Coordinates of C-alpha atoms and ligand atoms in Angstrom, one line a residue:
M24 CA 76.4 47.2 -34.0
I25 CA 74.1 44.3 -33.2
N26 CA 75.5 42.3 -30.3
D27 CA 73.1 39.3 -30.6
Q28 CA 70.6 39.3 -33.5
E29 CA 68.5 36.5 -32.0
T30 CA 68.1 38.1 -28.6
L31 CA 67.4 41.5 -30.2
N32 CA 64.7 40.1 -32.5
L33 CA 63.0 38.6 -29.5
L34 CA 63.2 41.8 -27.5
L35 CA 61.8 43.8 -30.5
E36 CA 59.0 41.3 -31.0
N37 CA 58.0 41.4 -27.3
L38 CA 58.2 45.1 -27.3
S39 CA 56.2 45.6 -30.4
R40 CA 53.5 43.4 -28.9
F41 CA 53.6 45.2 -25.6
V42 CA 53.3 48.6 -27.3
R43 CA 50.4 47.4 -29.4
E44 CA 48.4 45.4 -26.9
R45 CA 49.2 47.0 -23.5
L46 CA 50.4 50.6 -24.1
V47 CA 48.3 51.9 -27.1
P48 CA 45.0 50.8 -25.5
N49 CA 45.9 52.8 -22.3
E50 CA 47.0 56.0 -24.0
A51 CA 43.8 57.9 -23.5
E52 CA 43.5 56.9 -19.9
V53 CA 47.1 57.9 -19.2
A54 CA 46.4 61.3 -20.8
E55 CA 43.3 61.8 -18.8
S56 CA 44.6 60.7 -15.4
D57 CA 48.1 62.2 -16.0
R58 CA 49.4 58.9 -14.6
I59 CA 50.8 55.6 -15.8
P60 CA 49.0 52.7 -14.1
G61 CA 51.2 50.7 -11.6
H62 CA 50.5 47.5 -13.4
I63 CA 52.0 48.9 -16.6
V64 CA 55.0 50.1 -14.8
D65 CA 55.4 46.5 -13.4
E66 CA 55.2 45.1 -16.9
M67 CA 57.8 47.5 -18.0
K68 CA 60.1 46.4 -15.2
A69 CA 59.5 42.7 -16.1
L70 CA 60.5 43.4 -19.8
G71 CA 63.8 45.0 -18.6
L72 CA 62.9 48.4 -20.1
F73 CA 64.4 50.4 -17.3
G74 CA 67.8 48.9 -17.9
L75 CA 68.0 48.7 -21.7
C76 CA 71.2 50.8 -21.9
I77 CA 72.7 50.0 -18.6
P78 CA 75.7 47.6 -19.0
Q79 CA 75.1 43.9 -18.3
E80 CA 77.7 43.9 -15.5
Y81 CA 75.3 46.3 -13.6
D82 CA 72.3 44.1 -14.4
G83 CA 71.1 46.0 -17.5
L84 CA 70.6 44.6 -21.0
G85 CA 73.6 46.6 -22.3
L86 CA 72.2 47.4 -25.7
S87 CA 74.5 49.0 -28.2
M88 CA 73.5 52.3 -29.7
E89 CA 72.2 50.7 -32.9
E90 CA 70.1 48.3 -30.8
E91 CA 68.9 51.1 -28.6
V92 CA 67.6 53.2 -31.5
L93 CA 65.8 50.1 -33.0
V94 CA 64.1 49.8 -29.6
A95 CA 63.3 53.5 -29.5
F96 CA 61.7 53.3 -33.0
E97 CA 59.2 50.8 -31.4
L98 CA 58.7 52.7 -28.2
G99 CA 58.0 55.8 -30.2
K100 CA 54.9 54.3 -31.7
T101 CA 52.9 55.0 -28.5
S102 CA 52.3 58.0 -26.2
P103 CA 55.7 59.6 -25.4
A104 CA 54.8 59.5 -21.7
F105 CA 55.5 55.8 -21.5
R106 CA 58.9 56.2 -23.1
S107 CA 59.6 59.1 -20.8
L108 CA 59.2 57.1 -17.6
I109 CA 62.0 54.6 -18.7
G110 CA 63.8 57.3 -20.7
T111 CA 65.8 58.9 -17.9
N112 CA 67.1 55.6 -16.5
N113 CA 68.4 54.6 -19.9
G114 CA 69.5 58.1 -20.9
I115 CA 70.2 61.3 -19.1
G116 CA 69.5 59.9 -15.6
S117 CA 72.1 57.1 -15.8
Q118 CA 74.6 58.0 -18.5
G119 CA 76.5 60.5 -16.4
L120 CA 77.4 57.6 -14.1
I121 CA 78.0 55.2 -16.9
I122 CA 80.2 57.5 -18.9
D123 CA 82.2 59.2 -16.1
G124 CA 81.2 57.6 -12.7
T125 CA 83.6 55.7 -10.5
E126 CA 83.2 51.9 -10.1
E127 CA 81.8 52.4 -6.7
Q128 CA 79.2 54.9 -7.9
K129 CA 78.1 52.6 -10.7
R130 CA 77.8 49.6 -8.3
R131 CA 75.8 51.6 -5.8
Y132 CA 73.1 52.9 -8.2
L133 CA 73.0 51.2 -11.6
P134 CA 71.7 47.8 -10.7
R135 CA 68.6 49.3 -8.9
M136 CA 68.1 51.6 -11.8
A137 CA 68.2 48.7 -14.3
A138 CA 65.5 46.9 -12.2
G139 CA 63.3 50.1 -12.2
E140 CA 63.5 50.2 -8.4
L141 CA 65.3 53.6 -8.6
I142 CA 64.5 56.3 -11.0
G143 CA 67.3 58.6 -12.1
S144 CA 66.8 62.1 -13.2
F145 CA 69.1 64.8 -14.8
A146 CA 69.2 68.2 -13.3
L147 CA 70.9 70.7 -15.6
T148 CA 68.4 73.4 -16.5
E149 CA 67.7 76.3 -14.2
P150 CA 65.3 79.2 -14.1
D151 CA 68.0 81.5 -15.7
S152 CA 70.0 78.9 -17.5
G153 CA 68.4 76.9 -20.3
S154 CA 70.1 76.8 -23.7
D155 CA 73.0 78.6 -22.1
A156 CA 73.7 75.6 -19.9
A157 CA 77.2 76.7 -18.9
S158 CA 75.9 79.8 -17.1
L159 CA 74.2 77.7 -14.4
R160 CA 74.2 79.2 -10.9
T161 CA 73.6 76.3 -8.6
T162 CA 76.7 76.1 -6.3
A163 CA 78.4 73.2 -4.6
V164 CA 80.8 74.3 -1.9
R165 CA 83.3 71.9 -0.5
D166 CA 83.2 71.6 3.3
G167 CA 85.4 68.8 4.7
D168 CA 84.1 65.5 3.5
S169 CA 81.0 67.1 2.0
Y170 CA 79.7 69.4 -0.6
V171 CA 76.9 71.8 0.2
L172 CA 74.5 72.5 -2.7
N173 CA 72.3 75.6 -3.2
G174 CA 70.2 76.4 -6.2
T175 CA 67.1 75.6 -8.2
K176 CA 66.7 73.3 -11.2
R177 CA 63.8 73.7 -13.6
F178 CA 61.7 71.4 -15.8
I179 CA 63.4 68.3 -14.5
T180 CA 61.9 65.2 -16.2
N181 CA 60.8 62.5 -13.8
A182 CA 61.8 64.5 -10.8
P183 CA 58.6 63.6 -8.9
E184 CA 59.4 59.9 -9.4
A185 CA 63.2 60.2 -9.0
G186 CA 65.3 58.5 -6.3
I187 CA 68.5 60.1 -7.5
F188 CA 69.5 63.2 -9.5
T189 CA 72.6 63.8 -11.6
V190 CA 73.1 67.5 -10.6
M191 CA 75.4 69.9 -12.4
A192 CA 76.6 72.6 -10.0
R193 CA 79.4 75.2 -9.9
T194 CA 82.3 74.2 -7.7
D195 CA 84.5 77.0 -8.8
P196 CA 82.8 80.4 -8.7
T197 CA 85.9 82.1 -10.1
I198 CA 85.3 80.3 -13.5
K199 CA 82.1 81.7 -15.0
G200 CA 81.7 79.2 -17.8
A201 CA 81.8 75.4 -18.3
G202 CA 85.1 74.8 -16.5
G203 CA 83.7 75.7 -13.1
I204 CA 81.0 73.0 -13.3
S205 CA 81.0 69.6 -11.6
A206 CA 78.5 66.8 -11.7
F207 CA 77.1 65.1 -8.5
V208 CA 74.8 62.3 -7.5
V209 CA 72.2 63.5 -5.0
E210 CA 69.9 61.1 -3.4
V211 CA 66.2 62.0 -2.8
G212 CA 65.6 62.2 1.0
T213 CA 68.9 64.1 1.7
P214 CA 67.9 67.0 3.9
G215 CA 67.8 70.2 1.8
V216 CA 66.3 68.6 -1.4
S217 CA 62.7 69.6 -2.1
L218 CA 60.4 69.5 -5.2
G219 CA 58.2 72.2 -6.7
K220 CA 54.7 71.5 -7.9
I221 CA 54.3 69.4 -11.0
D222 CA 54.4 71.5 -14.2
Q223 CA 51.1 71.7 -16.2
K224 CA 52.4 70.9 -19.7
M225 CA 50.9 71.3 -23.2
G226 CA 51.1 67.5 -23.7
Q227 CA 52.9 64.3 -22.7
K228 CA 50.5 63.9 -19.8
G229 CA 51.6 61.1 -17.6
A230 CA 55.2 62.3 -17.9
H231 CA 56.1 64.7 -15.1
T232 CA 58.5 67.6 -14.7
C233 CA 59.0 70.0 -11.8
D234 CA 61.5 72.2 -10.0
V235 CA 64.1 70.6 -7.8
I236 CA 65.4 72.9 -5.0
F237 CA 68.6 72.5 -3.1
Q238 CA 68.9 74.5 0.1
D239 CA 72.0 73.9 2.1
C240 CA 71.9 70.4 0.9
R241 CA 74.9 68.5 2.3
I242 CA 76.1 65.5 0.3
P243 CA 79.1 63.2 0.7
A244 CA 82.2 64.4 -1.3
A245 CA 82.2 60.8 -2.6
N246 CA 79.1 61.7 -4.7
L247 CA 81.2 63.9 -7.0
I248 CA 80.8 62.0 -10.3
G249 CA 84.2 60.4 -11.3
G250 CA 85.8 62.1 -8.3
V251 CA 87.0 65.0 -10.4
E252 CA 85.9 68.6 -10.2
G253 CA 85.4 70.9 -13.2
V254 CA 84.5 68.3 -15.8
G255 CA 80.7 68.2 -15.1
F256 CA 79.7 70.3 -18.1
K257 CA 81.6 67.9 -20.4
T258 CA 79.9 65.0 -18.7
A259 CA 76.5 66.7 -19.3
M260 CA 77.4 67.3 -23.0
R261 CA 78.4 63.7 -23.6
V262 CA 75.2 62.5 -21.9
L263 CA 73.2 64.8 -24.2
D264 CA 75.0 63.6 -27.4
K265 CA 73.7 60.1 -26.7
G266 CA 70.3 61.5 -25.5
R267 CA 69.8 63.4 -28.7
L268 CA 70.3 60.4 -30.8
H269 CA 67.8 58.5 -28.7
I270 CA 65.2 61.3 -28.9
A271 CA 65.7 61.4 -32.7
A272 CA 64.8 57.7 -32.8
V273 CA 61.7 58.2 -30.7
C274 CA 60.7 60.9 -33.2
V275 CA 61.0 58.4 -36.1
G276 CA 58.7 56.0 -34.2
A277 CA 56.1 58.6 -33.3
A278 CA 56.1 59.9 -36.9
E279 CA 55.6 56.3 -38.2
R280 CA 52.6 55.9 -35.8
M281 CA 51.0 59.2 -36.9
L282 CA 51.5 58.4 -40.6
N283 CA 50.0 54.9 -40.0
D284 CA 47.0 56.4 -38.2
A285 CA 46.5 59.1 -41.0
L286 CA 46.8 56.4 -43.7
T287 CA 44.2 54.2 -42.0
Y288 CA 41.9 57.1 -41.7
A289 CA 42.4 58.2 -45.3
L290 CA 41.6 54.7 -46.5
E291 CA 38.4 54.5 -44.4
R292 CA 37.0 58.0 -44.7
K293 CA 35.1 58.8 -47.9
Q294 CA 34.4 62.2 -49.4
F295 CA 33.1 63.1 -52.9
G296 CA 32.3 59.4 -53.4
Q297 CA 35.8 58.0 -52.8
A298 CA 38.3 57.3 -50.0
L299 CA 40.5 60.3 -48.9
A300 CA 43.6 58.3 -49.9
E301 CA 42.5 58.4 -53.5
F302 CA 42.9 62.2 -53.7
Q303 CA 46.3 63.3 -55.0
L304 CA 46.5 66.2 -52.5
I305 CA 46.2 63.7 -49.7
Q306 CA 48.6 61.4 -51.4
A307 CA 51.2 64.2 -51.5
M308 CA 51.0 64.6 -47.7
L309 CA 51.3 60.9 -47.2
A310 CA 54.2 60.6 -49.6
D311 CA 56.1 63.6 -48.1
S312 CA 55.7 62.1 -44.6
Q313 CA 57.0 58.7 -45.7
A314 CA 60.1 60.2 -47.4
D315 CA 60.7 62.4 -44.3
I316 CA 60.5 59.4 -42.0
Y317 CA 62.7 57.3 -44.2
A318 CA 65.4 60.0 -44.3
A319 CA 65.3 60.4 -40.5
R320 CA 65.4 56.6 -39.9
C321 CA 68.5 56.3 -42.1
M322 CA 70.3 59.2 -40.4
V323 CA 69.6 57.8 -37.0
L324 CA 70.8 54.3 -37.8
D325 CA 74.0 55.7 -39.5
A326 CA 74.8 57.9 -36.5
A327 CA 74.1 55.1 -34.1
R328 CA 76.5 52.7 -35.9
K329 CA 79.2 55.4 -35.9
R330 CA 78.8 55.9 -32.2
D331 CA 79.1 52.1 -31.7
L332 CA 82.4 52.4 -33.6
K333 CA 83.5 54.9 -30.9
Q334 CA 83.5 57.8 -33.4
D335 CA 82.7 61.3 -32.1
V336 CA 79.0 61.8 -33.2
S337 CA 78.3 65.1 -31.5
M338 CA 77.6 66.7 -34.8
E339 CA 75.7 63.8 -36.2
A340 CA 73.6 63.5 -33.1
S341 CA 72.6 67.1 -33.4
C342 CA 71.8 66.6 -37.1
C343 CA 69.5 63.7 -36.2
K344 CA 67.8 65.5 -33.3
M345 CA 67.2 68.5 -35.4
F346 CA 66.0 66.8 -38.5
A347 CA 64.0 64.0 -36.8
S348 CA 62.2 66.3 -34.4
E349 CA 61.3 68.9 -37.1
M350 CA 60.3 66.0 -39.4
C351 CA 58.0 64.7 -36.6
G352 CA 56.4 68.1 -36.2
R353 CA 55.7 68.2 -40.0
V354 CA 54.2 64.7 -40.0
A355 CA 52.0 65.6 -37.0
D356 CA 50.8 68.7 -38.8
R357 CA 50.0 66.7 -41.9
A358 CA 48.3 64.0 -39.9
V359 CA 46.0 66.5 -38.3
Q360 CA 45.2 68.0 -41.7
I361 CA 44.4 64.6 -43.2
F362 CA 42.0 63.9 -40.3
G363 CA 40.4 67.3 -40.9
G364 CA 37.8 68.2 -38.2
A365 CA 38.4 64.9 -36.5
G366 CA 42.1 65.8 -36.2
Y367 CA 41.1 68.7 -33.9
V368 CA 38.9 66.5 -31.6
S369 CA 40.4 64.6 -28.7
E370 CA 38.6 61.3 -29.2
Y371 CA 40.6 60.5 -32.4
G372 CA 43.9 60.8 -30.5
I373 CA 45.8 62.6 -33.2
E374 CA 45.6 66.0 -31.7
R375 CA 47.1 64.5 -28.5
F376 CA 50.1 63.3 -30.6
Y377 CA 50.3 66.8 -32.2
R378 CA 50.7 68.3 -28.7
D379 CA 52.9 65.5 -27.4
V380 CA 55.5 65.7 -30.1
R381 CA 55.9 69.5 -29.9
L382 CA 58.3 68.9 -27.0
F383 CA 60.8 67.0 -29.2
R384 CA 61.9 70.2 -30.9
I385 CA 62.6 71.8 -27.5
Y386 CA 64.0 69.4 -24.9
E387 CA 67.5 67.9 -24.8
G388 CA 68.5 71.0 -26.8
T389 CA 66.3 73.1 -29.0
T390 CA 66.5 73.0 -32.8
Q391 CA 68.4 76.3 -32.6
I392 CA 71.0 74.8 -30.2
Q393 CA 71.4 71.8 -32.6
Q394 CA 72.1 74.2 -35.4
L395 CA 74.7 75.9 -33.3
V396 CA 76.4 72.6 -32.5
I397 CA 76.4 71.5 -36.1
A398 CA 77.8 74.8 -37.4
R399 CA 80.5 74.9 -34.7
N400 CA 81.6 71.4 -35.5
L401 CA 81.8 72.2 -39.2
I402 CA 83.9 75.3 -38.5
R403 CA 86.2 73.4 -36.2
R404 CA 86.6 70.6 -38.7
A405 CA 87.4 73.1 -41.4
G406 CA 90.1 74.7 -39.2
Q407 CA 91.7 71.2 -38.7
N408 CA 92.1 70.7 -42.4
Ligands
COS13 N1 81.3 66.4 -25.6 C1 82.4 66.6 -24.8 N2 82.8 67.9 -24.5 C2 82.0 68.9 -25.0 C3 80.9 68.7 -25.9 C4 80.6 67.4 -26.2 N3 79.5 67.1 -26.9 N4 80.4 69.9 -26.2 C5 81.1 70.8 -25.6 N5 82.1 70.2 -24.9 C6 83.2 70.9 -24.2 C7 84.0 71.8 -25.1 O1 85.0 71.2 -25.8 C8 84.5 72.8 -24.1 O2 85.7 72.3 -23.5 P1 87.1 73.1 -23.4 O3 86.7 74.4 -22.7 O4 88.0 72.3 -22.7 O5 87.4 73.4 -24.8 C9 83.4 72.9 -23.0 O6 82.7 71.7 -23.1 C10 82.5 74.1 -23.3 O7 81.9 74.0 -24.5 P2 81.4 75.3 -25.4 O8 82.4 76.3 -25.3 O9 81.0 74.8 -26.7 O10 80.2 75.7 -24.4 P3 79.1 76.8 -24.7 O11 78.8 77.5 -23.4 O12 79.4 77.6 -25.8 O13 77.7 75.9 -24.9 C11 76.1 74.6 -26.0 C12 77.6 74.9 -25.8 C13 75.2 75.8 -26.3 C14 76.1 73.6 -27.2 C15 75.5 73.9 -24.7 O14 75.4 74.8 -23.7 C16 74.2 73.2 -24.9 O15 74.1 72.1 -25.5 N6 73.1 73.9 -24.5 C17 71.8 73.2 -24.5 C18 71.5 72.5 -23.3 C19 70.4 71.5 -23.4 O16 70.4 70.7 -24.3 N7 69.5 71.6 -22.4 C20 68.4 70.7 -22.5 C21 68.0 70.4 -21.1 S1 68.9 69.1 -20.4 S2 67.6 67.6 -20.9

């Protein structure tokens, strides 16, 4: 659903120019320094990128899902680290509040997140609970007007930058699975919250993850998202449904960028007296990549439109995340192959993308978890017929 075509066109135009002229030229420096320069962050704020998906009544741009994926296609065309910085405020770091938060919770946090003054982060994964998210062990024990949190969260995106965390913790230890889990907002600076050292990742330098440790961390009971215990796992799953669609769109953008780079190289580089692009075996790789990208783009747009129509797109989001992230990996592999020796050397940039996009098949649910979600939905739907 496009709310306002003219405004959207303007946003996409500005964004496309920003990506081309400001982000792409800074990719190598960000990878080397493992840091996004402050002036780029300021420009992102000025463009409203931190509040793309935060409703207008809380000072965001209030994009629909279809508009959001169109924006993500553009943002995907540069190093994923840039998208990652604004990603949590628009996605997993704010959506728990947007979907299930109370009015007071929304008013307290969302406007500052939309402005980029406050970074939100999503704390679900733990050292012993990754794909099996419902087995998480962090506890939140009610004590008068407070909850006291204990536990460790792992690989938390933007934790070093975060001002607030959406934390999934077990409020009912007698329920081992999903039903015992509640979601909370925890502000950084609360006594008992500390961070581990920044993880040294394979790629996506400039985007940071680390452990978040809660040790007798006392938070107001009012920070229970939505004010209801026992529904935190469902909140997390709803947040991930949307996040998976967004990541799928980013994968489409990244694949388009890599194909474009590979095509440009194949047109310039000559071997055996002609451009690489003239060789049919190279053409096959270009063609397979283009068909892959086209398929993923159509899927993502279709699922986004269905979500805008308030349909349950849990299965479709998983289809998109699985297909688009695997597709992106295939395109990255072919791009390196087309670049040949240059594809393995850092100055050409394509090996960096190859490493960066590897994460798409893992975070916000591995390909195997998406398969599980898709199959379970199929089986459930068959049972309903
Ligand atoms: N929306 C709303 N509710 C949902 C839901 C969704 N998309 N998916 C599941 N639920 C509900 C179920 O309906 C069920 O509720 P009831 O008990 O009332 O029926 C409850 O949540 C538990 O669901 P389920 O039984 O399917 O839970 P499982 O423990 O089997 O786990 C998977 C489900 C594996 C799909 C889930 O743990 C998962 O997505 N894991 C990956 C986590 C992940 O993506 N981590 C990435 C890091 S966070 S960036």
